Amino acid sequence: YAALGWAISQWAVVELWMKYIYSRTTGGSGTAQASAQVSFDVVINFNTRLNMVDWAIQTRFPNNTDILTRWNALKNRATKRAGARNELAHFSVMQTNPPLPDGSTIFAITDHWPSIVKHNGDPPKLVRTQIVSKGESFAKLANDLLSFYDSLPH
């Protein structure tokens, strides 16, 4: 349970840094930056949020190949990691007896249909180490978004 909660929390940090990137790119400072953050927060869908950040960066820095190249790499990673986040967000933690072949007794199973289809109708199962690995990838993405944010002009 703790691994799943931790992994999902790492994704929340990804979205937090995206909000800050969006507000720095569109909002200036003070009240304008706060308004940009609020407008970001009212959008629930991650893909829409990602598109908001993408268009803000492309509009503000159309000729800055360094920023655009770095952002495109981050955007692509975020898109890929969003699928892993969706899988985790739709997983249920269960206990098994006897243990699984790797010796674990706790696993997670999903009702996330795209994941089930991708696995030929058999709901994928994740053990703790796999969940932690996904969380670590979210944490790395969040740190890289922080670095990108720090590099943006004010």
Coordinates of N, CA, C and O in Angstrom, one line a residue:
Y1 N 0.8 -1.2 0.0 CA 0.0 0.0 0.0 C 0.9 1.3 0.0 O 0.6 2.2 -0.7
A2 N 1.9 1.2 0.8 CA 2.8 2.4 0.9 C 3.5 2.6 -0.4 O 3.7 3.8 -0.8
A3 N 3.9 1.6 -1.1 CA 4.6 1.8 -2.4 C 3.7 2.5 -3.4 O 4.1 3.4 -4.1
L4 N 2.5 2.0 -3.5 CA 1.5 2.6 -4.4 C 1.2 4.0 -4.1 O 1.2 4.9 -4.9
G5 N 1.0 4.3 -2.8 CA 0.8 5.7 -2.4 C 2.0 6.6 -2.7 O 1.8 7.7 -3.1
W6 N 3.2 6.1 -2.4 CA 4.4 6.9 -2.7 C 4.5 7.1 -4.2 O 4.8 8.3 -4.6
A7 N 4.3 6.1 -5.0 CA 4.4 6.3 -6.4 C 3.4 7.3 -7.0 O 3.8 8.2 -7.7
I8 N 2.2 7.3 -6.5 CA 1.2 8.3 -7.0 C 1.6 9.7 -6.5 O 1.4 10.6 -7.2
S9 N 2.1 9.7 -5.3 CA 2.6 11.0 -4.8 C 3.7 11.6 -5.6 O 3.8 12.9 -5.8
Q10 N 4.6 10.8 -6.1 CA 5.6 11.3 -7.0 C 5.0 11.9 -8.3 O 5.5 12.8 -8.8
W11 N 4.0 11.3 -8.8 CA 3.3 11.8 -10.0 C 2.7 13.2 -9.7 O 2.7 14.1 -10.5
A12 N 2.2 13.4 -8.5 CA 1.6 14.7 -8.1 C 2.7 15.8 -8.2 O 2.5 16.9 -8.6
V13 N 4.0 15.4 -7.9 CA 5.1 16.4 -8.0 C 5.4 16.7 -9.4 O 5.7 17.8 -9.8
V14 N 5.2 15.7 -10.3 CA 5.4 16.0 -11.8 C 4.4 17.1 -12.2 O 4.7 18.0 -12.8
E15 N 3.1 16.9 -11.8 CA 2.1 17.9 -12.2 C 2.3 19.2 -11.5 O 2.0 20.2 -12.1
L16 N 2.8 19.2 -10.3 CA 3.2 20.5 -9.6 C 4.2 21.3 -10.4 O 4.0 22.5 -10.6
W17 N 5.3 20.6 -10.8 CA 6.3 21.3 -11.6 C 5.8 21.8 -13.0 O 6.2 22.8 -13.5
M18 N 4.9 21.0 -13.5 CA 4.3 21.4 -14.8 C 3.5 22.7 -14.6 O 3.5 23.6 -15.4
K19 N 2.8 22.8 -13.5 CA 2.0 24.0 -13.2 C 3.0 25.2 -13.0 O 2.7 26.3 -13.5
Y20 N 4.1 25.0 -12.3 CA 5.0 26.1 -12.1 C 5.7 26.5 -13.5 O 5.9 27.7 -13.7
I21 N 6.0 25.5 -14.3 CA 6.5 25.9 -15.6 C 5.5 26.7 -16.4 O 5.8 27.7 -17.1
Y22 N 4.2 26.2 -16.4 CA 3.2 26.9 -17.1 C 3.0 28.4 -16.6 O 3.0 29.3 -17.4
S23 N 3.0 28.5 -15.3 CA 2.8 29.9 -14.7 C 4.0 30.8 -15.0 O 3.8 32.0 -15.2
R24 N 5.2 30.2 -14.9 CA 6.4 31.1 -15.2 C 6.4 31.5 -16.7 O 6.8 32.6 -17.1
T25 N 5.9 30.6 -17.6 CA 6.0 30.8 -19.0 C 4.9 31.8 -19.4 O 5.1 32.6 -20.3
T26 N 3.7 31.7 -18.8 CA 2.6 32.6 -19.2 C 2.2 33.7 -18.3 O 1.6 34.7 -18.7
G27 N 2.6 33.6 -17.0 CA 2.0 34.5 -16.0 C 2.8 35.7 -15.5 O 2.3 36.5 -14.8
G28 N 4.1 35.7 -15.9 CA 4.9 36.8 -15.3 C 5.2 36.6 -13.8 O 5.7 35.6 -13.5
S29 N 4.7 37.5 -13.0 CA 4.9 37.4 -11.6 C 3.7 37.9 -10.8 O 2.8 38.5 -11.4
G30 N 3.7 37.7 -9.5 CA 2.7 38.2 -8.6 C 1.3 37.6 -9.0 O 1.1 36.4 -9.1
T31 N 0.3 38.5 -9.1 CA -1.0 38.1 -9.3 C -1.2 37.4 -10.7 O -2.0 36.4 -10.8
A32 N -0.5 37.9 -11.7 CA -0.6 37.2 -13.0 C -0.1 35.8 -12.9 O -0.7 34.9 -13.5
Q33 N 1.0 35.5 -12.2 CA 1.5 34.2 -12.0 C 0.5 33.3 -11.2 O 0.2 32.2 -11.6
A34 N -0.1 33.9 -10.2 CA -1.1 33.2 -9.4 C -2.4 32.8 -10.3 O -2.9 31.7 -10.2
S35 N -2.7 33.8 -11.2 CA -3.9 33.5 -12.1 C -3.6 32.4 -13.0 O -4.4 31.5 -13.3
A36 N -2.3 32.3 -13.5 CA -1.9 31.3 -14.4 C -2.0 29.9 -13.7 O -2.5 28.9 -14.2
Q37 N -1.6 29.9 -12.4 CA -1.6 28.6 -11.7 C -3.0 28.2 -11.4 O -3.3 27.0 -11.5
V38 N -3.9 29.1 -11.1 CA -5.3 28.8 -10.9 C -5.9 28.2 -12.2 O -6.7 27.2 -12.2
S39 N -5.6 28.9 -13.3 CA -6.2 28.4 -14.6 C -5.7 27.0 -14.9 O -6.4 26.1 -15.5
F40 N -4.5 26.7 -14.5 CA -3.9 25.3 -14.7 C -4.6 24.3 -13.8 O -5.0 23.2 -14.3
D41 N -4.9 24.7 -12.6 CA -5.5 23.8 -11.6 C -6.9 23.4 -12.0 O -7.4 22.3 -11.6
V42 N -7.6 24.3 -12.6 CA -9.0 23.9 -12.9 C -9.1 22.9 -14.0 O -10.2 22.3 -14.2
V43 N -8.1 22.7 -14.8 CA -8.1 21.6 -15.8 C -7.7 20.3 -15.1 O -6.7 20.2 -14.5
I44 N -8.5 19.3 -15.3 CA -8.3 18.0 -14.6 C -7.5 17.1 -15.5 O -6.7 16.3 -15.0
N45 N -7.7 17.1 -16.8 CA -7.1 16.1 -17.7 C -5.6 16.3 -17.9 O -5.2 17.4 -18.3
F46 N -4.8 15.3 -17.6 CA -3.4 15.5 -17.8 C -2.9 15.9 -19.2 O -2.1 16.7 -19.4
N47 N -3.5 15.2 -20.2 CA -3.1 15.5 -21.6 C -3.4 17.0 -21.9 O -2.7 17.6 -22.7
T48 N -4.5 17.5 -21.4 CA -4.9 18.9 -21.7 C -3.9 19.8 -21.0 O -3.4 20.8 -21.6
R49 N -3.5 19.4 -19.8 CA -2.5 20.2 -19.0 C -1.2 20.2 -19.8 O -0.5 21.2 -19.9
L50 N -0.8 19.0 -20.2 CA 0.5 18.9 -21.0 C 0.4 19.8 -22.2 O 1.4 20.5 -22.6
N51 N -0.7 19.8 -22.9 CA -0.8 20.6 -24.1 C -0.8 22.1 -23.8 O -0.3 22.9 -24.6
M52 N -1.4 22.5 -22.6 CA -1.3 23.9 -22.2 C 0.1 24.3 -22.0 O 0.5 25.4 -22.5
V53 N 0.9 23.5 -21.3 CA 2.3 23.8 -21.1 C 3.1 23.8 -22.4 O 3.9 24.8 -22.7
D54 N 2.8 22.9 -23.3 CA 3.5 22.8 -24.6 C 3.2 24.1 -25.4 O 4.2 24.7 -25.9
W55 N 2.0 24.5 -25.5 CA 1.7 25.6 -26.3 C 2.2 26.9 -25.7 O 2.7 27.8 -26.4
A56 N 2.2 27.0 -24.4 CA 2.8 28.2 -23.7 C 4.3 28.3 -24.0 O 4.8 29.4 -24.3
I57 N 5.0 27.2 -23.9 CA 6.4 27.2 -24.2 C 6.7 27.5 -25.7 O 7.6 28.3 -26.0
Q58 N 6.0 26.9 -26.6 CA 6.2 27.1 -28.0 C 5.9 28.6 -28.4 O 6.5 29.1 -29.2
T59 N 4.9 29.1 -27.7 CA 4.5 30.5 -28.0 C 5.5 31.5 -27.4 O 5.9 32.5 -28.1
R60 N 6.0 31.3 -26.2 CA 6.9 32.2 -25.6 C 8.3 32.1 -26.1 O 9.0 33.1 -26.2
F61 N 8.7 30.9 -26.5 CA 10.1 30.7 -26.9 C 10.2 30.0 -28.3 O 10.9 29.0 -28.5
P62 N 9.6 30.6 -29.3 CA 9.5 30.0 -30.6 C 10.8 29.8 -31.3 O 11.0 28.9 -32.1
N63 N 11.8 30.6 -31.0 CA 13.1 30.5 -31.6 C 14.2 30.0 -30.7 O 15.4 30.1 -31.1
N64 N 13.9 29.6 -29.5 CA 14.9 29.1 -28.6 C 15.0 27.6 -28.7 O 14.3 26.9 -28.0
T65 N 15.9 27.2 -29.6 CA 16.0 25.8 -29.8 C 16.5 25.0 -28.6 O 16.1 23.8 -28.5
D66 N 17.3 25.6 -27.7 CA 17.7 24.9 -26.5 C 16.5 24.6 -25.6 O 16.3 23.4 -25.2
I67 N 15.7 25.6 -25.4 CA 14.5 25.4 -24.5 C 13.5 24.4 -25.2 O 13.0 23.5 -24.6
L68 N 13.3 24.6 -26.5 CA 12.3 23.7 -27.2 C 12.8 22.3 -27.2 O 12.0 21.3 -27.1
T69 N 14.1 22.1 -27.5 CA 14.6 20.7 -27.5 C 14.5 20.0 -26.1 O 14.0 18.9 -26.0
R70 N 14.9 20.7 -25.1 CA 14.8 20.2 -23.7 C 13.3 19.9 -23.4 O 13.0 18.9 -22.8
W71 N 12.4 20.9 -23.7 CA 11.0 20.7 -23.4 C 10.4 19.5 -24.2 O 9.7 18.7 -23.6
N72 N 10.7 19.4 -25.4 CA 10.2 18.2 -26.2 C 10.6 16.9 -25.6 O 9.8 16.0 -25.6
A73 N 11.8 16.8 -25.2 CA 12.2 15.5 -24.5 C 11.4 15.3 -23.2 O 11.0 14.2 -23.0
L74 N 11.2 16.3 -22.4 CA 10.5 16.2 -21.2 C 9.0 15.9 -21.5 O 8.4 15.0 -20.8
K75 N 8.5 16.5 -22.5 CA 7.1 16.3 -22.9 C 6.9 14.8 -23.3 O 5.9 14.2 -22.9
N76 N 7.8 14.3 -24.1 CA 7.7 12.9 -24.6 C 7.8 11.9 -23.4 O 7.0 11.0 -23.3
R77 N 8.7 12.2 -22.5 CA 8.8 11.4 -21.3 C 7.5 11.5 -20.4 O 7.0 10.4 -19.9
A78 N 7.0 12.7 -20.3 CA 5.7 12.8 -19.5 C 4.6 12.1 -20.1 O 3.8 11.4 -19.4
T79 N 4.5 12.1 -21.5 CA 3.5 11.4 -22.2 C 3.6 9.9 -21.9 O 2.6 9.2 -21.6
K80 N 4.8 9.4 -22.0 CA 5.0 7.9 -21.8 C 4.7 7.6 -20.3 O 4.1 6.5 -20.0
R81 N 5.2 8.4 -19.4 CA 5.0 8.1 -18.0 C 3.5 8.2 -17.5 O 3.1 7.6 -16.6
A82 N 2.8 9.1 -18.3 CA 1.3 9.2 -17.9 C 0.6 7.9 -18.0 O -0.3 7.6 -17.3
G83 N 1.0 7.1 -19.0 CA 0.4 5.8 -19.1 C 0.7 4.9 -17.9 O -0.2 4.2 -17.4
A84 N 1.9 5.0 -17.4 CA 2.2 4.2 -16.2 C 1.5 4.8 -15.0 O 1.0 4.0 -14.1
R85 N 1.3 6.1 -14.9 CA 0.6 6.7 -13.8 C -0.9 6.2 -13.9 O -1.5 5.9 -12.9
N86 N -1.5 6.2 -15.1 CA -2.9 5.7 -15.2 C -3.0 4.3 -14.8 O -4.0 3.9 -14.1
E87 N -2.1 3.5 -15.1 CA -2.1 2.1 -14.6 C -2.1 2.0 -13.1 O -3.0 1.4 -12.5
L88 N -1.2 2.8 -12.5 CA -1.2 2.7 -11.0 C -2.4 3.3 -10.4 O -2.9 2.8 -9.4
A89 N -2.9 4.4 -11.0 CA -4.1 5.0 -10.4 C -5.3 4.1 -10.4 O -6.2 4.3 -9.6
H90 N -5.3 3.1 -11.3 CA -6.4 2.2 -11.4 C -6.1 0.8 -10.9 O -6.9 -0.1 -11.2
F91 N -5.0 0.7 -10.2 CA -4.7 -0.6 -9.6 C -5.4 -0.8 -8.2 O -5.6 0.2 -7.5
S92 N -5.6 -2.0 -7.9 CA -6.1 -2.3 -6.5 C -5.0 -3.2 -5.9 O -4.5 -4.1 -6.5
V93 N -4.7 -3.0 -4.7 CA -3.7 -3.8 -4.0 C -4.4 -5.0 -3.3 O -5.4 -4.8 -2.7
M94 N -3.8 -6.1 -3.5 CA -4.4 -7.4 -3.0 C -3.3 -8.2 -2.4 O -2.1 -8.0 -2.6
Q95 N -3.7 -9.2 -1.6 CA -2.8 -10.1 -1.0 C -3.1 -11.5 -1.5 O -4.2 -11.9 -1.7
T96 N -2.0 -12.3 -1.7 CA -2.2 -13.6 -2.3 C -1.6 -14.6 -1.3 O -0.6 -14.4 -0.6
N97 N -2.2 -15.8 -1.3 CA -1.7 -16.9 -0.5 C -2.0 -18.2 -1.3 O -3.2 -18.4 -1.6
P98 N -1.1 -18.9 -1.8 CA 0.3 -18.9 -1.4 C 1.0 -17.7 -2.1 O 0.4 -17.0 -3.0
P99 N 2.3 -17.4 -1.8 CA 3.0 -16.3 -2.4 C 3.2 -16.5 -3.9 O 3.1 -17.6 -4.4
L100 N 3.4 -15.4 -4.6 CA 3.7 -15.4 -6.0 C 5.1 -16.0 -6.2 O 5.9 -16.2 -5.3
P101 N 5.4 -16.4 -7.5 CA 6.7 -17.0 -7.8 C 7.9 -16.3 -7.2 O 8.9 -16.9 -6.9
D102 N 7.8 -14.9 -7.2 CA 9.0 -14.2 -6.7 C 9.0 -14.1 -5.1 O 9.9 -13.5 -4.6
G103 N 8.0 -14.8 -4.5 CA 8.0 -14.8 -3.0 C 7.2 -13.7 -2.4 O 6.9 -13.7 -1.2
S104 N 6.7 -12.8 -3.2 CA 5.9 -11.7 -2.6 C 4.4 -12.2 -2.4 O 4.0 -13.1 -3.0
T105 N 3.8 -11.5 -1.4 CA 2.4 -11.9 -1.1 C 1.5 -10.7 -1.4 O 0.3 -10.9 -1.3
I106 N 2.0 -9.6 -1.7 CA 1.2 -8.4 -2.1 C 1.4 -8.1 -3.6 O 2.6 -8.1 -4.0
F107 N 0.4 -7.9 -4.3 CA 0.5 -7.5 -5.7 C -0.6 -6.5 -6.0 O -1.6 -6.3 -5.2
A108 N -0.6 -5.9 -7.1 CA -1.6 -5.0 -7.5 C -2.2 -5.5 -8.9 O -1.4 -6.0 -9.7
I109 N -3.5 -5.3 -9.0 CA -4.1 -5.7 -10.3 C -4.9 -4.6 -10.8 O -5.5 -3.8 -10.0
T110 N -5.1 -4.4 -12.1 CA -5.7 -3.2 -12.6 C -7.1 -3.5 -13.2 O -7.3 -4.6 -13.6
D111 N -7.9 -2.5 -13.2 CA -9.1 -2.5 -14.0 C -9.0 -1.5 -15.1 O -10.0 -1.1 -15.7
H112 N -7.8 -1.0 -15.4 CA -7.5 0.0 -16.4 C -7.6 -0.7 -17.8 O -6.7 -1.4 -18.2
W113 N -8.6 -0.5 -18.6 CA -8.9 -1.2 -19.8 C -7.8 -1.2 -20.8 O -7.4 -2.2 -21.4
P114 N -7.2 0.0 -21.0 CA -6.0 0.0 -22.0 C -4.9 -1.0 -21.6 O -4.3 -1.6 -22.4
S115 N -4.7 -1.1 -20.3 CA -3.7 -2.0 -19.8 C -4.1 -3.4 -20.0 O -3.3 -4.3 -20.4
I116 N -5.4 -3.7 -19.8 CA -5.9 -5.1 -19.9 C -5.8 -5.5 -21.4 O -5.3 -6.6 -21.7
V117 N -6.2 -4.6 -22.3 CA -6.2 -4.9 -23.7 C -4.7 -5.2 -24.2 O -4.4 -6.1 -24.9
K118 N -3.8 -4.3 -23.7 CA -2.4 -4.4 -24.1 C -1.8 -5.8 -23.6 O -0.9 -6.3 -24.2
H119 N -2.4 -6.4 -22.6 CA -2.0 -7.7 -22.1 C -2.9 -8.8 -22.5 O -3.1 -9.8 -21.7
N120 N -3.5 -8.7 -23.6 CA -4.4 -9.7 -24.2 C -5.5 -10.2 -23.3 O -5.8 -11.4 -23.2
G121 N -6.1 -9.2 -22.6 CA -7.3 -9.6 -21.8 C -7.0 -10.0 -20.4 O -7.8 -10.2 -19.6
D122 N -5.7 -10.3 -20.1 CA -5.3 -10.7 -18.8 C -4.8 -9.5 -18.0 O -3.8 -8.9 -18.3
P123 N -5.5 -9.1 -16.9 CA -5.1 -7.9 -16.2 C -3.7 -8.0 -15.7 O -3.3 -9.0 -15.1
P124 N -2.9 -7.0 -16.0 CA -1.5 -7.1 -15.5 C -1.4 -7.0 -14.0 O -2.2 -6.4 -13.4
K125 N -0.4 -7.7 -13.5 CA -0.1 -7.7 -12.0 C 1.2 -7.0 -11.8 O 2.1 -7.3 -12.6
L126 N 1.3 -6.2 -10.8 CA 2.6 -5.6 -10.4 C 2.9 -6.0 -9.0 O 2.1 -6.0 -8.1
V127 N 4.2 -6.3 -8.8 CA 4.7 -6.5 -7.4 C 5.3 -5.2 -6.9 O 5.5 -4.3 -7.7
R128 N 5.6 -5.2 -5.7 CA 6.1 -3.9 -5.0 C 7.3 -3.3 -5.8 O 7.3 -2.1 -6.0
T129 N 8.2 -4.1 -6.2 CA 9.4 -3.6 -6.8 C 9.1 -2.9 -8.1 O 9.7 -1.9 -8.5
Q130 N 8.1 -3.4 -8.8 CA 7.7 -2.7 -10.1 C 7.0 -1.4 -9.8 O 7.1 -0.4 -10.5
I131 N 6.2 -1.4 -8.8 CA 5.5 -0.2 -8.4 C 6.5 0.9 -8.0 O 6.4 2.1 -8.4
V132 N 7.5 0.5 -7.2 CA 8.5 1.4 -6.7 C 9.3 1.9 -7.9 O 9.6 3.1 -8.0
S133 N 9.6 1.1 -8.9 CA 10.3 1.5 -10.1 C 9.6 2.5 -10.9 O 10.2 3.5 -11.3
K134 N 8.3 2.4 -11.0 CA 7.5 3.4 -11.7 C 7.5 4.7 -10.9 O 7.7 5.8 -11.5
G135 N 7.4 4.6 -9.6 CA 7.5 5.8 -8.7 C 8.8 6.5 -8.9 O 8.9 7.8 -8.9
E136 N 9.9 5.8 -8.9 CA 11.2 6.3 -9.1 C 11.3 7.1 -10.5 O 11.9 8.1 -10.6
S137 N 10.7 6.5 -11.5 CA 10.7 7.2 -12.8 C 9.9 8.5 -12.7 O 10.3 9.5 -13.4
F138 N 8.8 8.5 -12.0 CA 8.1 9.8 -11.8 C 8.9 10.8 -11.0 O 8.9 12.0 -11.4
A139 N 9.6 10.3 -10.0 CA 10.5 11.2 -9.2 C 11.6 11.8 -10.1 O 11.9 13.0 -10.0
K140 N 12.2 11.0 -11.0 CA 13.2 11.5 -11.9 C 12.7 12.5 -12.8 O 13.3 13.6 -13.1
L141 N 11.5 12.3 -13.4 CA 10.9 13.2 -14.3 C 10.6 14.5 -13.5 O 10.8 15.6 -14.1
A142 N 10.1 14.4 -12.3 CA 9.8 15.6 -11.5 C 11.1 16.4 -11.3 O 11.0 17.7 -11.4
N143 N 12.2 15.8 -11.0 CA 13.4 16.5 -10.8 C 13.9 17.1 -12.1 O 14.4 18.3 -12.0
D144 N 13.7 16.5 -13.2 CA 14.1 17.1 -14.5 C 13.2 18.2 -14.8 O 13.7 19.2 -15.4
L145 N 11.9 18.2 -14.5 CA 11.0 19.3 -14.7 C 11.5 20.5 -13.8 O 11.4 21.6 -14.2
L146 N 11.9 20.2 -12.6 CA 12.4 21.3 -11.7 C 13.6 21.9 -12.3 O 13.7 23.2 -12.3
S147 N 14.5 21.2 -12.8 CA 15.7 21.7 -13.5 C 15.3 22.6 -14.7 O 15.9 23.7 -14.9
F148 N 14.4 22.1 -15.4 CA 13.9 22.9 -16.6 C 13.3 24.2 -16.1 O 13.6 25.3 -16.7
Y149 N 12.5 24.1 -15.1 CA 11.8 25.3 -14.6 C 12.9 26.3 -14.1 O 12.8 27.5 -14.4
D150 N 13.9 25.9 -13.4 CA 15.0 26.7 -12.9 C 15.7 27.4 -14.1 O 16.3 28.5 -13.9
S151 N 15.8 26.8 -15.2 CA 16.5 27.3 -16.3 C 15.7 28.3 -17.2 O 16.3 29.0 -18.0
L152 N 14.4 28.4 -16.9 CA 13.6 29.3 -17.7 C 13.8 30.8 -17.3 O 13.9 31.1 -16.1
P153 N 13.8 31.7 -18.3 CA 13.9 33.1 -18.0 C 12.7 33.5 -17.2 O 11.6 33.0 -17.5
H154 N 12.8 34.4 -16.3 CA 11.7 35.0 -15.6 C 10.9 36.0 -16.4 O 11.4 36.7 -17.1

